Amino acid sequence: MLFKEIIGQDDIKNRLISETKAGRISHAQLFCGAPGIGKLPLALAYARYLLCNHPGEEDSCGTCHSCVMVNKLAHPDLHFVFPVVKKAISDDYIKEWRQCLLKNPYFSFDDWLDYLDAKNAQPIIYARESDELIKRLSLKSFEGGYKVTIIWLPEKMNEEASNKLLKLIEEPPLKTIFLLVSDEPEKILPTILSRTQQLTIHRVDHQSISGMLQQRYSLSSDDAERIAHLSNGNVTAAI
């Protein structure tokens, strides 16, 4: 995901790029807001920018070794944590995660449930996940730069996992960045919240959604405008 591929959200994109250029990169950042507005795509584009070997003025280069690996969601310095079932860890479902994210970066939680084949199970992030993350982040960076961990829906962590993550955030390994992507930040452990830089992501503007629908689906301007209005700033709903 490149910044230029994200629908709307120009203010947040510009802020992330300018802070990176200025060297003001918080090691723990929380992207919060309503579902379907592009929080995960933003986190992924930001991670790519941080890992890019030749970042440009407005975006990652898209062609360096790091960018090529991020294209496949297989960069050794990019880690993902997300809710799973059967007391598993994210790596057990990394194939399904990559398929889901590559197919549609604006996927919903219900879409993810289908990939998990969760049935009646409630996906959560288990304590084992934090143990595995500690091991991975203790290793040296593959590319010699940042190590980035994207945690999708940290509010799904159980209490033990939350407490272990808190210790990681309090004493992060060198050049490690945590990007937490949350629909319901009020459900996150307060001590974790207090140690993150919070970025409130707003609903996508009407014109950006309408333009995307016309370009991607060849809709008439009238149909695109109608759907954009009904979606209320939610790209996933519009699609």
Short mmCIF file of C-alpha atoms in Angstrom, two decimals:
data_model
loop_
_atom_site.label_atom_id
_atom_site.label_comp_id
_atom_site.label_asym_id
_atom_site.label_seq_id
_atom_site.Cartn_x
_atom_site.Cartn_y
_atom_site.Cartn_z
CA MET A 1 0.00 0.00 0.00
CA LEU A 2 1.34 3.39 -1.01
CA PHE A 3 0.14 6.70 0.41
CA LYS A 4 -1.12 7.66 -3.05
CA GLU A 5 -3.39 4.58 -3.09
CA ILE A 6 -5.22 5.62 0.08
CA ILE A 7 -8.63 7.16 -0.48
CA GLY A 8 -8.73 10.67 0.98
CA GLN A 9 -7.05 11.30 4.38
CA ASP A 10 -4.57 13.79 2.89
CA ASP A 11 -4.10 15.62 6.20
CA ILE A 12 -3.02 12.46 8.03
CA LYS A 13 -0.77 11.36 5.16
CA ASN A 14 0.96 14.74 5.11
CA ARG A 15 1.37 14.71 8.88
CA LEU A 16 2.96 11.24 8.93
CA ILE A 17 5.38 12.14 6.14
CA SER A 18 6.39 15.50 7.62
CA GLU A 19 6.97 14.02 11.09
CA THR A 20 9.11 11.26 9.59
CA LYS A 21 11.23 13.76 7.68
CA ALA A 22 11.66 15.82 10.85
CA GLY A 23 12.70 12.73 12.83
CA ARG A 24 9.69 13.03 15.15
CA ILE A 25 8.59 9.41 15.09
CA SER A 26 6.77 8.19 18.17
CA HIS A 27 7.63 4.58 18.94
CA ALA A 28 3.98 3.77 19.79
CA GLN A 29 1.18 5.28 17.70
CA LEU A 30 -2.54 4.61 17.86
CA PHE A 31 -4.62 5.03 14.69
CA CYS A 32 -8.21 5.23 15.90
CA GLY A 33 -11.56 5.99 14.30
CA ALA A 34 -14.65 4.38 12.80
CA PRO A 35 -14.39 1.14 10.79
CA GLY A 36 -13.93 1.35 7.02
CA ILE A 37 -12.12 4.70 6.82
CA GLY A 38 -8.64 3.43 5.97
CA LYS A 39 -6.80 3.16 9.30
CA LEU A 40 -5.09 -0.13 8.39
CA PRO A 41 -4.14 1.05 4.86
CA LEU A 42 -2.66 4.20 6.45
CA ALA A 43 -0.63 2.15 8.93
CA LEU A 44 0.60 -0.11 6.13
CA ALA A 45 1.59 2.80 3.87
CA TYR A 46 3.36 4.46 6.81
CA ALA A 47 5.21 1.24 7.64
CA ARG A 48 6.32 0.99 4.01
CA TYR A 49 7.57 4.59 4.12
CA LEU A 50 9.57 3.89 7.28
CA LEU A 51 11.10 0.73 5.78
CA CYS A 52 11.70 2.13 2.27
CA ASN A 53 15.35 2.31 1.21
CA HIS A 54 14.75 5.42 -0.93
CA PRO A 55 11.69 7.30 0.37
CA GLY A 56 10.57 10.25 -1.72
CA GLU A 57 9.12 13.59 -0.75
CA GLU A 58 5.53 12.33 -0.76
CA ASP A 59 5.67 8.53 -0.81
CA SER A 60 7.76 5.38 -0.73
CA CYS A 61 9.76 4.65 -3.88
CA GLY A 62 7.75 1.47 -4.54
CA THR A 63 10.64 -0.30 -6.28
CA CYS A 64 13.45 -0.88 -3.75
CA HIS A 65 14.11 -4.26 -2.14
CA SER A 66 12.14 -3.30 0.96
CA CYS A 67 9.14 -2.05 -1.01
CA VAL A 68 9.04 -5.23 -3.08
CA MET A 69 8.93 -7.32 0.11
CA VAL A 70 6.21 -5.11 1.61
CA ASN A 71 4.21 -5.60 -1.61
CA LYS A 72 3.95 -9.26 -0.63
CA LEU A 73 3.47 -8.44 3.10
CA ALA A 74 6.58 -10.54 3.66
CA HIS A 75 9.18 -8.01 4.86
CA PRO A 76 11.18 -9.56 7.75
CA ASP A 77 11.10 -6.24 9.63
CA LEU A 78 7.32 -5.84 9.29
CA HIS A 79 5.29 -7.81 11.81
CA PHE A 80 1.52 -8.23 12.14
CA VAL A 81 -0.59 -8.99 15.18
CA PHE A 82 -4.34 -9.56 14.78
CA PRO A 83 -7.21 -11.47 16.43
CA VAL A 84 -7.31 -15.23 15.83
CA VAL A 85 -9.16 -18.28 17.14
CA LYS A 86 -8.27 -21.63 18.73
CA LYS A 87 -5.67 -20.02 21.05
CA ALA A 88 -3.39 -19.66 18.04
CA ILE A 89 -1.00 -16.83 17.14
CA SER A 90 -1.04 -14.53 14.14
CA ASP A 91 1.68 -16.47 12.32
CA ASP A 92 -0.63 -19.49 12.24
CA TYR A 93 -2.99 -17.47 10.05
CA ILE A 94 -0.47 -15.32 8.16
CA LYS A 95 -1.42 -16.89 4.80
CA GLU A 96 -5.09 -15.99 5.30
CA TRP A 97 -4.12 -12.52 6.56
CA ARG A 98 -2.03 -11.79 3.47
CA GLN A 99 -4.79 -13.02 1.15
CA CYS A 100 -7.40 -10.89 2.91
CA LEU A 101 -5.28 -7.74 3.05
CA LEU A 102 -3.96 -8.02 -0.52
CA LYS A 103 -7.45 -8.63 -1.90
CA ASN A 104 -8.95 -5.60 -0.16
CA PRO A 105 -6.98 -3.38 2.27
CA TYR A 106 -10.33 -1.90 3.35
CA PHE A 107 -11.68 -5.25 4.54
CA SER A 108 -14.03 -5.42 7.52
CA PHE A 109 -13.92 -7.48 10.69
CA ASP A 110 -16.71 -9.63 9.23
CA ASP A 111 -14.54 -10.27 6.16
CA TRP A 112 -11.76 -11.43 8.47
CA LEU A 113 -14.16 -13.76 10.30
CA ASP A 114 -14.91 -15.42 6.96
CA TYR A 115 -11.21 -15.98 6.29
CA LEU A 116 -10.77 -17.43 9.79
CA ASP A 117 -13.81 -19.66 9.36
CA ALA A 118 -14.46 -18.65 12.96
CA LYS A 119 -18.06 -19.92 13.09
CA ASN A 120 -19.22 -19.05 16.63
CA ALA A 121 -15.72 -18.47 18.03
CA GLN A 122 -14.76 -14.96 19.13
CA PRO A 123 -11.31 -14.02 17.74
CA ILE A 124 -8.95 -12.49 20.30
CA ILE A 125 -5.25 -11.77 20.70
CA TYR A 126 -3.84 -14.25 23.18
CA ALA A 127 -0.94 -13.91 25.64
CA ARG A 128 1.14 -16.28 23.51
CA GLU A 129 1.13 -13.60 20.83
CA SER A 130 3.02 -11.17 23.05
CA ASP A 131 5.59 -13.85 23.89
CA GLU A 132 6.22 -14.50 20.18
CA LEU A 133 6.42 -10.78 19.48
CA ILE A 134 9.05 -10.32 22.20
CA LYS A 135 11.15 -13.04 20.55
CA ARG A 136 10.83 -11.54 17.06
CA LEU A 137 11.64 -8.01 18.15
CA SER A 138 14.70 -9.15 20.08
CA LEU A 139 16.36 -10.05 16.76
CA LYS A 140 18.41 -7.52 14.81
CA SER A 141 16.73 -5.63 12.00
CA PHE A 142 17.08 -7.49 8.69
CA GLU A 143 17.60 -4.28 6.72
CA GLY A 144 19.42 -2.42 9.49
CA GLY A 145 16.64 0.15 9.93
CA TYR A 146 13.30 0.18 11.70
CA LYS A 147 11.29 -2.81 12.87
CA VAL A 148 7.58 -2.08 12.54
CA THR A 149 4.76 -3.98 14.24
CA ILE A 150 1.16 -3.35 13.14
CA ILE A 151 -1.35 -4.46 15.77
CA TRP A 152 -4.85 -4.60 14.28
CA LEU A 153 -7.67 -4.27 16.80
CA PRO A 154 -5.62 -4.18 20.03
CA GLU A 155 -8.92 -3.95 21.92
CA LYS A 156 -9.25 -7.69 21.20
CA MET A 157 -6.26 -8.49 23.44
CA ASN A 158 -6.91 -10.46 26.57
CA GLU A 159 -5.63 -9.00 29.83
CA GLU A 160 -2.42 -11.01 29.97
CA ALA A 161 -1.48 -10.11 26.40
CA SER A 162 -2.20 -6.42 27.12
CA ASN A 163 0.06 -6.39 30.17
CA LYS A 164 2.91 -7.99 28.23
CA LEU A 165 2.48 -5.50 25.37
CA LEU A 166 2.58 -2.68 27.90
CA LYS A 167 6.03 -3.78 29.02
CA LEU A 168 7.21 -3.86 25.40
CA ILE A 169 5.92 -0.35 24.79
CA GLU A 170 7.49 0.91 28.01
CA GLU A 171 10.89 -0.56 27.11
CA PRO A 172 10.90 -0.97 23.31
CA PRO A 173 13.83 -2.56 21.48
CA LEU A 174 15.98 -0.13 19.51
CA LYS A 175 14.32 1.44 16.44
CA THR A 176 11.07 -0.44 17.00
CA ILE A 177 7.78 1.19 16.00
CA PHE A 178 4.36 -0.02 17.18
CA LEU A 179 1.34 0.99 15.09
CA LEU A 180 -1.92 0.13 16.84
CA VAL A 181 -5.05 0.24 14.66
CA SER A 182 -8.25 0.43 16.70
CA ASP A 183 -12.00 0.74 16.10
CA GLU A 184 -12.74 1.00 19.83
CA PRO A 185 -9.80 2.61 21.68
CA GLU A 186 -11.90 3.00 24.83
CA LYS A 187 -11.59 -0.80 25.29
CA ILE A 188 -7.78 -0.75 25.28
CA LEU A 189 -5.89 -0.98 28.58
CA PRO A 190 -5.67 2.64 29.86
CA THR A 191 -1.97 2.30 30.64
CA ILE A 192 -1.32 1.37 27.00
CA LEU A 193 -3.40 4.30 25.79
CA SER A 194 -1.42 6.71 27.95
CA ARG A 195 1.83 5.58 26.32
CA THR A 196 0.74 6.01 22.72
CA GLN A 197 0.54 8.99 20.42
CA GLN A 198 -3.08 9.00 19.32
CA LEU A 199 -4.07 9.93 15.76
CA THR A 200 -7.81 10.32 15.28
CA ILE A 201 -8.68 9.34 11.72
CA HIS A 202 -11.85 10.97 10.43
CA ARG A 203 -14.40 9.66 7.97
CA VAL A 204 -13.38 9.92 4.31
CA ASP A 205 -14.63 12.99 2.49
CA HIS A 206 -17.54 12.63 0.09
CA GLN A 207 -15.62 13.68 -3.03
CA SER A 208 -12.80 11.16 -2.51
CA ILE A 209 -15.23 8.26 -2.21
CA SER A 210 -17.23 9.39 -5.23
CA GLY A 211 -14.07 9.77 -7.32
CA MET A 212 -12.85 6.31 -6.28
CA LEU A 213 -16.18 4.71 -7.25
CA GLN A 214 -16.18 6.38 -10.65
CA GLN A 215 -12.58 5.45 -11.41
CA ARG A 216 -12.58 1.91 -10.03
CA TYR A 217 -16.09 0.77 -10.96
CA SER A 218 -16.89 3.05 -13.92
CA LEU A 219 -20.01 4.36 -12.19
CA SER A 220 -21.82 7.41 -13.43
CA SER A 221 -21.25 10.55 -11.41
CA ASP A 222 -24.86 10.45 -10.17
CA ASP A 223 -24.61 6.85 -8.95
CA ALA A 224 -21.20 7.47 -7.35
CA GLU A 225 -22.51 10.57 -5.58
CA ARG A 226 -25.53 8.69 -4.26
CA ILE A 227 -23.44 5.81 -2.92
CA ALA A 228 -20.84 8.16 -1.43
CA HIS A 229 -23.62 9.98 0.42
CA LEU A 230 -25.12 6.73 1.75
CA SER A 231 -21.73 5.41 2.88
CA ASN A 232 -21.26 8.27 5.38
CA GLY A 233 -17.49 8.37 4.92
CA ASN A 234 -17.04 4.58 5.17
CA VAL A 235 -15.06 3.27 2.17
CA THR A 236 -15.79 -0.37 3.01
CA ALA A 237 -19.54 0.34 3.06
CA ALA A 238 -19.28 2.23 -0.25
CA ILE A 239 -17.50 -0.68 -1.92
#
